[in-house]
Short mmCIF file of C-alpha atoms in Angstrom, two decimals:
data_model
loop_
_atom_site.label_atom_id
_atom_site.label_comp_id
_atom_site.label_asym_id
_atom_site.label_seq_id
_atom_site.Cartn_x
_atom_site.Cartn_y
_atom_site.Cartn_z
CA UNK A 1 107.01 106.53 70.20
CA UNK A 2 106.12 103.36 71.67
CA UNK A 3 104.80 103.52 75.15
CA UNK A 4 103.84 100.77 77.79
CA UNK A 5 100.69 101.72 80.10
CA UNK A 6 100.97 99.34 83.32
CA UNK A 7 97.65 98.02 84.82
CA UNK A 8 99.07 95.92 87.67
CA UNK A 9 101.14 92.81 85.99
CA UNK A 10 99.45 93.34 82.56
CA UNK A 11 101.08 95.79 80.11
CA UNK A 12 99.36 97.57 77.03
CA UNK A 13 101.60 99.04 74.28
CA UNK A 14 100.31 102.50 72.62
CA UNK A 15 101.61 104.57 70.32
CA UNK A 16 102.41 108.32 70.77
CA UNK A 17 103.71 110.81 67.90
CA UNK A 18 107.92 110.94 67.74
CA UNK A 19 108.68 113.93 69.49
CA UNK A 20 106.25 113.21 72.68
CA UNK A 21 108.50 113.77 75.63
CA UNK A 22 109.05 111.23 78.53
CA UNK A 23 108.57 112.12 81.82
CA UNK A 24 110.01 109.70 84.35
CA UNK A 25 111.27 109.39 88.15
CA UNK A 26 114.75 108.47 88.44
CA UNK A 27 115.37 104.86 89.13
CA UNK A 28 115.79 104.30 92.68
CA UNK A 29 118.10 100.80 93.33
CA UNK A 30 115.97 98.23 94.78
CA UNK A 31 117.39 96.29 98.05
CA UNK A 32 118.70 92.96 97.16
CA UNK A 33 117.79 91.14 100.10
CA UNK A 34 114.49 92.86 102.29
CA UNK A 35 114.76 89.99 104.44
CA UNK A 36 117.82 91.17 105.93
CA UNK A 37 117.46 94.73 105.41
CA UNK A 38 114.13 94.74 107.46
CA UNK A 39 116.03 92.52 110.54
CA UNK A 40 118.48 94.97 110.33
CA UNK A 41 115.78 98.04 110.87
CA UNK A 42 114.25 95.75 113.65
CA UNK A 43 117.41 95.31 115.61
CA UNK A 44 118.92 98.99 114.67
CA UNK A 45 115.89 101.35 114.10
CA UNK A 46 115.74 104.89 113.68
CA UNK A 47 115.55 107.34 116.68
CA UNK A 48 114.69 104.93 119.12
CA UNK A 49 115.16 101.45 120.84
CA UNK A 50 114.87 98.14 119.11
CA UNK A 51 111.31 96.77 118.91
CA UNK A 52 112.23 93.63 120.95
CA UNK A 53 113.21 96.08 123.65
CA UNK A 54 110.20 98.85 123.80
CA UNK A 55 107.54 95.74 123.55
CA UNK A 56 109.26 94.20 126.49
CA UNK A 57 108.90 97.20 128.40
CA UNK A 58 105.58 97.99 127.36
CA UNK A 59 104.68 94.01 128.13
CA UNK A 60 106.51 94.59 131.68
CA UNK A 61 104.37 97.69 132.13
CA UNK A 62 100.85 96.62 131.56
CA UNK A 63 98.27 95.98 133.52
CA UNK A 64 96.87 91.96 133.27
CA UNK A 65 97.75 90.93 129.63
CA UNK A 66 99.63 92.96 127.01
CA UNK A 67 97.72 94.02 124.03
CA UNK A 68 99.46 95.31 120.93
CA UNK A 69 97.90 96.50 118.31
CA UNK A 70 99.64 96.87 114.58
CA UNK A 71 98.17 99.35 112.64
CA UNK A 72 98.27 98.21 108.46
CA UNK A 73 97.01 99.86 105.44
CA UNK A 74 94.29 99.12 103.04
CA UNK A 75 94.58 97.55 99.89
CA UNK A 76 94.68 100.67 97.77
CA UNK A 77 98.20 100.69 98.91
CA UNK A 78 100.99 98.14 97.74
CA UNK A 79 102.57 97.46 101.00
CA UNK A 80 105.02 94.44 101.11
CA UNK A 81 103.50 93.21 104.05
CA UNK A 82 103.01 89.36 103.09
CA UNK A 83 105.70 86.58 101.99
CA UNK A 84 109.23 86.04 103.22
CA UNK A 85 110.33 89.63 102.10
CA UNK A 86 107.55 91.05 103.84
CA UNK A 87 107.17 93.26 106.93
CA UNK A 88 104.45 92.81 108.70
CA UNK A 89 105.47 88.88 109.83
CA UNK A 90 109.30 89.95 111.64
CA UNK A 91 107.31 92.95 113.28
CA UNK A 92 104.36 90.56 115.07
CA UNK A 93 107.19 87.67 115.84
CA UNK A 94 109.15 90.09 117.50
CA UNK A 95 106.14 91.12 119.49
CA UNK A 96 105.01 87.79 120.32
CA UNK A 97 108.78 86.98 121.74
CA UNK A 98 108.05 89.59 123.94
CA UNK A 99 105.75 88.78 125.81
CA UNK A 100 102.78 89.16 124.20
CA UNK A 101 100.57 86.60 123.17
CA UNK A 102 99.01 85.93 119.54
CA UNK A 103 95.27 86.25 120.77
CA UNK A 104 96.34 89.59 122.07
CA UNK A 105 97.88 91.07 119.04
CA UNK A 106 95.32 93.01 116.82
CA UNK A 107 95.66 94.05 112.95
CA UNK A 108 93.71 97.05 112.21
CA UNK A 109 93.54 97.78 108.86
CA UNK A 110 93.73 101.71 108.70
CA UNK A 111 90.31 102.11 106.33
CA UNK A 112 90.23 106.13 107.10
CA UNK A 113 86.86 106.65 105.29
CA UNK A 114 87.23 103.45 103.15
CA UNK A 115 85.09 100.71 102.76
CA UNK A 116 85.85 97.75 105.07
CA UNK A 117 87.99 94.93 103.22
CA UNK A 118 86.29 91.11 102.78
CA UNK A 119 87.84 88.51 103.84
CA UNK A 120 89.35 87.36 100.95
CA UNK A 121 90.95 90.81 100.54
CA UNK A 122 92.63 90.85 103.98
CA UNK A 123 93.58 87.37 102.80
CA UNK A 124 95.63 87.99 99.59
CA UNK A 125 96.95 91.18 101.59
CA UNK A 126 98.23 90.33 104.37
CA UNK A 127 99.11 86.44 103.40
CA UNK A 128 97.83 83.33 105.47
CA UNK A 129 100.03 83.32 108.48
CA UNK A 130 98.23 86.06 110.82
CA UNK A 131 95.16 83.95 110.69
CA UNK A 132 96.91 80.70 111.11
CA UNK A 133 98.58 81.90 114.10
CA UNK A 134 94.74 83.53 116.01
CA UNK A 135 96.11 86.91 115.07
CA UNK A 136 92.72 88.77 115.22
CA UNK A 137 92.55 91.26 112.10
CA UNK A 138 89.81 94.15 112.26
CA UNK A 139 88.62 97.19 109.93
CA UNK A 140 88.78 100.28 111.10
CA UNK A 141 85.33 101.99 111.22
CA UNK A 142 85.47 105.64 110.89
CA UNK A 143 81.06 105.65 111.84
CA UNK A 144 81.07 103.62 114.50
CA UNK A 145 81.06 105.73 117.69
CA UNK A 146 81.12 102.49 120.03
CA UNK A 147 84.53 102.05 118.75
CA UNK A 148 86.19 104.86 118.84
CA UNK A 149 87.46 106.91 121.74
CA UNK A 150 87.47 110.83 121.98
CA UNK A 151 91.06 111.91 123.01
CA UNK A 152 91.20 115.51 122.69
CA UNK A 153 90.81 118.28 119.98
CA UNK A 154 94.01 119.71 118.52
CA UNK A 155 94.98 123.47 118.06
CA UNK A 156 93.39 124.30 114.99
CA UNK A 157 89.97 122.28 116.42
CA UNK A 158 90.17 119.17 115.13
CA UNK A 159 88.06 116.57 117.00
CA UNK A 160 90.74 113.21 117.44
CA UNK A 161 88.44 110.23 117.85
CA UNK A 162 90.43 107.32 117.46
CA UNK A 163 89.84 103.59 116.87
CA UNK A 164 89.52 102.11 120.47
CA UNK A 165 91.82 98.91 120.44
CA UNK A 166 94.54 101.08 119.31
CA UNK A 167 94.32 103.60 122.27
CA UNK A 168 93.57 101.47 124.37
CA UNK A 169 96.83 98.78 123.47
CA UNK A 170 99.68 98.66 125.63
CA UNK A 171 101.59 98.48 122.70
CA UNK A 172 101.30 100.60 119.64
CA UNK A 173 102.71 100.27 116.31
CA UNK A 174 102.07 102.09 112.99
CA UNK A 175 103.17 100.08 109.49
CA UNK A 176 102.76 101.63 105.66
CA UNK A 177 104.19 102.98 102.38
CA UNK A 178 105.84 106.56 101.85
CA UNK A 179 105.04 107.87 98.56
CA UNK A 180 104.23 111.24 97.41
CA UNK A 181 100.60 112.49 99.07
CA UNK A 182 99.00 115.36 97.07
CA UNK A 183 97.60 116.69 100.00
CA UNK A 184 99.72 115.94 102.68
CA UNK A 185 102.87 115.70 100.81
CA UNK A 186 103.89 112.17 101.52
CA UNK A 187 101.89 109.38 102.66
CA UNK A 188 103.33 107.22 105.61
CA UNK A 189 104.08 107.81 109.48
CA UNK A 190 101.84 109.77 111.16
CA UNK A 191 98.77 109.32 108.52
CA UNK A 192 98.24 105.98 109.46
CA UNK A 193 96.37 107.38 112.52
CA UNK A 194 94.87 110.63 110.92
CA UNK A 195 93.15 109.56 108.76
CA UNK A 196 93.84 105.92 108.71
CA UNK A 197 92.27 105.03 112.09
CA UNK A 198 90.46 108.21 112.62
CA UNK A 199 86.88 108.89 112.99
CA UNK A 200 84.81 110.46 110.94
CA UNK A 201 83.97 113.93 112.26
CA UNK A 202 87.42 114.89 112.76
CA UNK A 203 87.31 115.03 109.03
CA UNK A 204 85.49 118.30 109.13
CA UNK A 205 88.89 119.82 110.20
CA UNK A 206 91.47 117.47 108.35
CA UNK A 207 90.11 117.57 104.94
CA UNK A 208 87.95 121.23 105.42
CA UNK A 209 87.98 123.30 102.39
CA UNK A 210 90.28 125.71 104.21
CA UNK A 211 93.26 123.37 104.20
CA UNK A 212 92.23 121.80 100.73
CA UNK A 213 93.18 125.22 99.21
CA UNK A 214 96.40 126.05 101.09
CA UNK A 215 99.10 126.13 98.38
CA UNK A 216 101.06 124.18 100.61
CA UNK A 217 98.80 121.33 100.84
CA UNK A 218 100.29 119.53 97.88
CA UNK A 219 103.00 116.79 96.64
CA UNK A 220 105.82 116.70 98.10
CA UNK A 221 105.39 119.32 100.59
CA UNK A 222 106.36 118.96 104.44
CA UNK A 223 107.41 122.18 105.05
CA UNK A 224 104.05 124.07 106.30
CA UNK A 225 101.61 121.62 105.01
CA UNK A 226 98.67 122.30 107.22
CA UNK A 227 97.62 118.88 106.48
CA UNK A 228 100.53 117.14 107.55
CA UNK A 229 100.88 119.23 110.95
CA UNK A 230 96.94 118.37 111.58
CA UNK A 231 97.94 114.55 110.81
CA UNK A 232 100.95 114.45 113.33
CA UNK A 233 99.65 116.71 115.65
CA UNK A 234 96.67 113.83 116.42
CA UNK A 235 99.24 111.23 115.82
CA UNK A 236 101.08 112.27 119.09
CA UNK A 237 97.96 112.85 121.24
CA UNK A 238 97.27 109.23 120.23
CA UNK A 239 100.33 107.57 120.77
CA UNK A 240 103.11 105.89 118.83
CA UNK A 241 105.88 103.53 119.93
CA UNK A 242 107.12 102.56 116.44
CA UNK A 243 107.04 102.08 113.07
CA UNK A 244 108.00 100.18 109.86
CA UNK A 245 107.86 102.47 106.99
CA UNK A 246 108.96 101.50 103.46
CA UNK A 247 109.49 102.92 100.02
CA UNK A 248 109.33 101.54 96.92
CA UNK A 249 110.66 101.48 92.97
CA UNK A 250 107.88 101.43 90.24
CA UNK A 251 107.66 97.64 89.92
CA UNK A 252 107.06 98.17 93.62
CA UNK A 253 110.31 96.80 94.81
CA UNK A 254 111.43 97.70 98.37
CA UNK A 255 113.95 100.75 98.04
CA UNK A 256 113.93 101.74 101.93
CA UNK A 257 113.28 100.21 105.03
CA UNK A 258 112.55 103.24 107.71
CA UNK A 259 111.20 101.77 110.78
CA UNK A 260 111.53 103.51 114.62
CA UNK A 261 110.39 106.46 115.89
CA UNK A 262 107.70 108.67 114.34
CA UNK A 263 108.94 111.51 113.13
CA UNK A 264 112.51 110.59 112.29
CA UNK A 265 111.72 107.49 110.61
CA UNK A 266 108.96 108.99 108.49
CA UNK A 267 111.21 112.14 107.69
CA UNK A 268 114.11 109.68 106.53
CA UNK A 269 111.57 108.04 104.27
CA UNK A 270 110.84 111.33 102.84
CA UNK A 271 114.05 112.68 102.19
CA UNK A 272 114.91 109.20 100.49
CA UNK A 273 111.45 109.54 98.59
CA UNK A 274 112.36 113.13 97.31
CA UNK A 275 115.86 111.68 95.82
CA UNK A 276 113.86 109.89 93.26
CA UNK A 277 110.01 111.14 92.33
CA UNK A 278 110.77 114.28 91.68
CA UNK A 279 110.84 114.94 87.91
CA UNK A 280 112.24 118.07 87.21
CA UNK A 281 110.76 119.87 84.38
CA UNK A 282 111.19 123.25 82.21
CA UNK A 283 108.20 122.99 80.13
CA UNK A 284 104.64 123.43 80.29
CA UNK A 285 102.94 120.96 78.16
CA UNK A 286 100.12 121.62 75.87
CA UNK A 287 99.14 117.81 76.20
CA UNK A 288 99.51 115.11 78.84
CA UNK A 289 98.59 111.66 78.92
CA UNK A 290 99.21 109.42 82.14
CA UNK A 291 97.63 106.67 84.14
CA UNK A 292 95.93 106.30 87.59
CA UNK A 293 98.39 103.87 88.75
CA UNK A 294 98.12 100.99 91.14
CA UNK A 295 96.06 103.34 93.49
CA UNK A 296 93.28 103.87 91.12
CA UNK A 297 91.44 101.13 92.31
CA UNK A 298 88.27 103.19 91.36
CA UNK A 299 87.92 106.93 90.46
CA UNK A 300 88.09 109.05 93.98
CA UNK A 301 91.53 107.08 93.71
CA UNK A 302 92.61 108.38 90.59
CA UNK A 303 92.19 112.13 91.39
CA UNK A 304 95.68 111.61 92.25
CA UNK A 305 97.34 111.29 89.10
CA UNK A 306 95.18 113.92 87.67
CA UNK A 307 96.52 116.37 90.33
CA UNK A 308 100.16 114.66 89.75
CA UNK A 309 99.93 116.01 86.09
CA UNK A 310 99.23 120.09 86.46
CA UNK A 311 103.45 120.53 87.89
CA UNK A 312 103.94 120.17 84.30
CA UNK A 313 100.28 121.10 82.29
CA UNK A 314 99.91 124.20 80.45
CA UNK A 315 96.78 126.34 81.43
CA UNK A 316 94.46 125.44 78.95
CA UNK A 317 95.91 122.78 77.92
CA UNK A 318 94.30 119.26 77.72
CA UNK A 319 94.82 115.73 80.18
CA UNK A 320 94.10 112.20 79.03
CA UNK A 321 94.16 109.27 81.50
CA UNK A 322 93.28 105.61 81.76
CA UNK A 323 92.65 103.66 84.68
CA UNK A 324 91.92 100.27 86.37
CA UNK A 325 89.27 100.33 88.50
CA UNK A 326 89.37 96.82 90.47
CA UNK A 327 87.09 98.07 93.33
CA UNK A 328 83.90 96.88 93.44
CA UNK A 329 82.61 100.15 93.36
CA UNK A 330 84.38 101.95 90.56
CA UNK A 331 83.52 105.53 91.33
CA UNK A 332 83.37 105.87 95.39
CA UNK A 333 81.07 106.41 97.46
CA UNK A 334 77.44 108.32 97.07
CA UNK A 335 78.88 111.38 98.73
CA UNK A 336 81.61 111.15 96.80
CA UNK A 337 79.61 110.81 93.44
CA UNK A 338 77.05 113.34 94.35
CA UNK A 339 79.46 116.02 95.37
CA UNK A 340 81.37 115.10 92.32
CA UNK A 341 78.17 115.54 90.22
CA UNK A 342 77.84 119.03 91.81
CA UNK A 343 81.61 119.77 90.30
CA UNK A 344 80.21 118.69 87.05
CA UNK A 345 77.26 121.21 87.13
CA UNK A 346 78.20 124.36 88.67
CA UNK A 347 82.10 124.11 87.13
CA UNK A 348 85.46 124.62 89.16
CA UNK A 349 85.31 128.03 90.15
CA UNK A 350 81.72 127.92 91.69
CA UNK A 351 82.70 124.49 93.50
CA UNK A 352 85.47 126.26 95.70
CA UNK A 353 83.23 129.34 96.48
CA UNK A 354 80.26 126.99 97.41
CA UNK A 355 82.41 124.73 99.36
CA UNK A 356 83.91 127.96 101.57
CA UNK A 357 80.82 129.47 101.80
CA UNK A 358 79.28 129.88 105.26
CA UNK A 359 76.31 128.03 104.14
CA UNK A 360 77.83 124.59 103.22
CA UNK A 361 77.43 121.78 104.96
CA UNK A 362 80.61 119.92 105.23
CA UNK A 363 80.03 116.31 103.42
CA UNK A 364 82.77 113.69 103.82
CA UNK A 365 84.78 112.79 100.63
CA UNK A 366 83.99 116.67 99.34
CA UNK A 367 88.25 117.04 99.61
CA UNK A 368 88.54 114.56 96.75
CA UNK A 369 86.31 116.23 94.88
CA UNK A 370 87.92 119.85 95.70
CA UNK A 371 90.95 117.89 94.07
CA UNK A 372 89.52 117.21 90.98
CA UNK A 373 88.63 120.92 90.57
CA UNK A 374 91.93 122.08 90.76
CA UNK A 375 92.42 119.99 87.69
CA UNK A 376 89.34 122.01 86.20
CA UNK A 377 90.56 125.00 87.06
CA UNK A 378 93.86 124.73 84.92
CA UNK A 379 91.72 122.46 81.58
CA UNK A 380 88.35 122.75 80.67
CA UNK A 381 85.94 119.64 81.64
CA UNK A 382 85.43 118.66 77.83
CA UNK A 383 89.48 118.60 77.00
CA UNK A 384 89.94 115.98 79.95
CA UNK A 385 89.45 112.33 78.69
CA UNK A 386 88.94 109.33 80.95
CA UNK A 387 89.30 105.95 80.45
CA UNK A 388 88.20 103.11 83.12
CA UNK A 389 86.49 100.00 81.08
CA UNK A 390 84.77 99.24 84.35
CA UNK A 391 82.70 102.65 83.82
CA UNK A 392 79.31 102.75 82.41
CA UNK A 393 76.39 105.20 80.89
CA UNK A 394 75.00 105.56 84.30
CA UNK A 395 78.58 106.51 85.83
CA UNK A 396 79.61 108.75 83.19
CA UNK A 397 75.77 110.69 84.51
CA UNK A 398 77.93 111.95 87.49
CA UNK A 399 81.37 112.37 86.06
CA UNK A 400 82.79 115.45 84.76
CA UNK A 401 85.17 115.28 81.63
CA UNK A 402 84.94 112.95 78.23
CA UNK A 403 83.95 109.26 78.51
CA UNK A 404 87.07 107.79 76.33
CA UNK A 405 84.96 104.82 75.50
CA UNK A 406 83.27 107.12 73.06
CA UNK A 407 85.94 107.24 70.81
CA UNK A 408 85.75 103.40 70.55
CA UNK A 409 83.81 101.22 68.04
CA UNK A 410 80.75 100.45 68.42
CA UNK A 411 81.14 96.77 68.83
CA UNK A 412 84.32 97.48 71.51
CA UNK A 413 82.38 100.47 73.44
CA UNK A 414 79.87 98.22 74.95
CA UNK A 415 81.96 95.87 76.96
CA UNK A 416 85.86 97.68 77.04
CA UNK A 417 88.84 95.70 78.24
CA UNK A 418 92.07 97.23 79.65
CA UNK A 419 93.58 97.02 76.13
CA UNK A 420 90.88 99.41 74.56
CA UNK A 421 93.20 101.54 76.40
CA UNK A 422 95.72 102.12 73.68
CA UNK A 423 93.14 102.92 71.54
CA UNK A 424 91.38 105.41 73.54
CA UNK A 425 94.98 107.26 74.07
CA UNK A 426 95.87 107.31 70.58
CA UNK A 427 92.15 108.35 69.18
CA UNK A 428 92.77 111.06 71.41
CA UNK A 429 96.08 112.35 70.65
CA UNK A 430 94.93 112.26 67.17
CA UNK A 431 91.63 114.28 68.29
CA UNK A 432 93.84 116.58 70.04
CA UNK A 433 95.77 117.20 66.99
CA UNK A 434 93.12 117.94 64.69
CA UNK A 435 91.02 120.20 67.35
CA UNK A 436 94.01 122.54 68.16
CA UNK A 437 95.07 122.49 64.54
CA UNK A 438 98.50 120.49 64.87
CA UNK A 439 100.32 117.88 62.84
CA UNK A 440 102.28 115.20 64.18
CA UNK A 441 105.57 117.07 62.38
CA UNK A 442 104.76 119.98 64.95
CA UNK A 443 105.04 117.54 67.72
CA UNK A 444 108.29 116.36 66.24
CA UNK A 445 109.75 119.76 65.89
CA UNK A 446 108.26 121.34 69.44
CA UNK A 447 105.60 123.44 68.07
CA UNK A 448 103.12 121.73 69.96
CA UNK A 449 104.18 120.15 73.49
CA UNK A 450 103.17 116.62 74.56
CA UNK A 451 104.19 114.19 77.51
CA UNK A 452 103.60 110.70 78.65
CA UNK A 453 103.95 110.36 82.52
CA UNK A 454 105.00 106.93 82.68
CA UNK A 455 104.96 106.65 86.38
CA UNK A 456 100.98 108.12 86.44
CA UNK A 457 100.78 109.45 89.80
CA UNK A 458 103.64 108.36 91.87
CA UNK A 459 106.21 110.05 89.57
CA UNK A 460 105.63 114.30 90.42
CA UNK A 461 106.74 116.84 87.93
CA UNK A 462 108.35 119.95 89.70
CA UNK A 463 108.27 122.99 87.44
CA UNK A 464 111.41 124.55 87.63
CA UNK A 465 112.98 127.72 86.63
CA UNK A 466 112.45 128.54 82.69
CA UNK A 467 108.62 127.10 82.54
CA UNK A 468 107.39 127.78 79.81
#
């Protein structure tokens, strides 16, 4: 079986034993013309009032010069946002013609606990215009105290600092991608504020242990998702007047164009979003092999398509995975990587009870990490092979699993390209074979169960009734 792993534009063929089953999100059709379909979502919107006529009013309302403020993603996320078929250009013209002037239109870049973007990044994301036109373009920083402003504490205790030139805009406006969240079930809406714009304390809430572990804090999920009531619930103490929401196909095509107000254009984004990822499945699989996707940009990234995997991995079973990671720092940050390296040490099950212990002394990035031990709690460490070429001996110190470069040559293992990939994935397979005492005619006729997950972590295997 023939297989094609996608690493951005680039493409790398591998080679899976017949009888390896594929598991794939239905093909969504993409819009034919964005341009339009996003002026239509402008002028017609979703639960509200046309843009044009809410940034009039908030223009009319303000007190000396408008400020808006348009709140954008990162770059781990593939939002359209540049070019003619992009949305972030029709959203800041239709500002500007009303009333408000260029200099007085911010683009904060919704960073959460990110790193800030360079220049050059914000460039190639977000296109040339906004900087042509004195659009001012900022990172969110979730440390710096002088910029955020302390707006209340929710229910369940969370502290809401938010980024200052967004509370403090006369107009605000939220912008991203819905796509399926393992932790808050779908990204989108209200997260661009919580965590996207967020400061860092609140996080001690947000992402605490407690609500890592709720079974509803998963894929998919709305429905009781503790994270997703914490994100909205600090989304409406901050503010939102509208927002431009889109989904998207696996070649990252524009599928959806949800913009208006909060919650009902984020929840018709969802329900269009659920239509399509989903990937029903009656079978637990002894073996899965997928990819960290476009969001992998470095490894706390890719914990995603790890978790994506176990709707359809057998306990015990065994996960391997290649990535791209583009960021200049592959793994994360040091919390990240030390916490991680605690994961490594102590295993799975001691993670969790450290992390909920009274003792423990909440570090930011640690709900990443609690991710990655849900994997390790369904496969052992040493049956979960990882491939990034951008990985080295001193990284692999602080990872848990098996570095896939050691089942290269010894020529190829010392400087890996993205097309060592095929051969890590299929040295693999074979190892898997061999280890659990299988033969590629038992993969053939069922006796042992493998899958490829083409769409790595965007495409979410549901177990469903008959799982075996």
């Amino acid at each position: 079986m023939k297989i094609e792993i996608p690493f951005g534009q680039k493409l790398v063929e591998a080679t899976l034993p017949e009888g390896t089953d594929l598991l794939r999100m239905a093909e969504p059709e993409a819009i034919a013309n964005p341009a339009e379909e996003i002026a239509g979502a402008l002028a017609r919107p979703i639960g509200c009032e046309p843009l044009a006529v809410i940034a009039a009013d908030r223009a009319a309302q303000a007190r000396g010069r408008p400020r808006a403020c348009v709140v954008v993603s990162d770059n781990t996320r593939p939002v359209p946002y540049k070019g003619a078929d992009g949305i972030l250009m029709p959203l800041v013209r239709t500002i500007a013609n009303a009333g408000f002037a260029w200099g007085d239109i911010c683009i904060l870049v919704a960073t959460g606990t990110h790193r800030a973007l360079a220049q050059y990044e914000l460039e190639a994301m977000l296109g040339p215009e906004p900087f042509e036109l004195g659009i001012e373009v900022v990172n969110h920083d979730s440390r710096d105290a002088s910029s955020l402003v302390d707006i209340g504490t929710t229910a369940r205790g969370t502290k809401a600092c938010i980024n200052r030139r967004y509370v403090e805009a006369d107009l605000k406006i939220l912008t991203g991608l819905v796509e399926s969240h393992f932790m808050a079930g779908a990204s989108g809406g209200r997260k661009a504020i919580c965590p996207g714009i967020f400061g860092e304390e609140g996080t001690f809430v947000f992402h605490s242990a407690k609500l890592m572990a709720d079974p509803n804090s998963c894929d998919l999920q709305i429905k009781d998702n503790p994270v997703h009531e914490e994100s909205l619930a600090v989304a409406k103490m901050a503010g939102v007047d509208f927002i431009a929401n889109v989904t998207l196909d696996g070649g990252f095509r524009i599928t959806g164009v949800f913009f208006g107000e909060l919650e009902a254009a984020h929840a018709a984004a969802v329900a269009k979003l659920k239509s399509y990822v989903g990937i029903p499945t009656t079978t637990s699989y002894d073996l899965i092999i997928t990819h960290g996707g476009y969001v992998a940009m470095n490894h706390y990234q890719s914990a995603k398509a790890a978790v994506a995997s176990l709707g359809a991995l057998a306990q015990g079973g065994s996960l391997v995975m290649v990535a791209d990671h583009r960021d200049p720092n592959p793994i994360g940050s040091d919390r990240y990587r030390t916490t991680l390296s605690l994961l490594k040490i102590i295993g799975a099950e001691a993670f969790d009870r450290v992390l909920a212990s009274s003792g423990w002394t909440f570090i930011p990035d640690q709900w990443q990490v609690q991710m990655w031990a849900k994997v390790f709690k369904r496969i052992a460490m040493h049956d979960f092979v990882y491939f990034a070429p951008q990985l080295d001996d001193r990284d692999w110190r602080d990872l848990p699993g098996t570095d896939g470069r050691n089942l290269l040559s010894a020529d190829r293992r010392v400087s890996p390209e993205l097309d060592d990939a095929a051969t890590v994935i299929e040295r693999a397979v074979a190892g898997f074979l061999a280890k659990r005492g299988f033969t590629a005619e038992d993969v053939a006729k069922g006796r042992c169960r493998i899958a490829w997950l083409a769409d790595g972590p965007y495409g979410i295997p549901v177990s469903t009734p008959g799982n075996r």
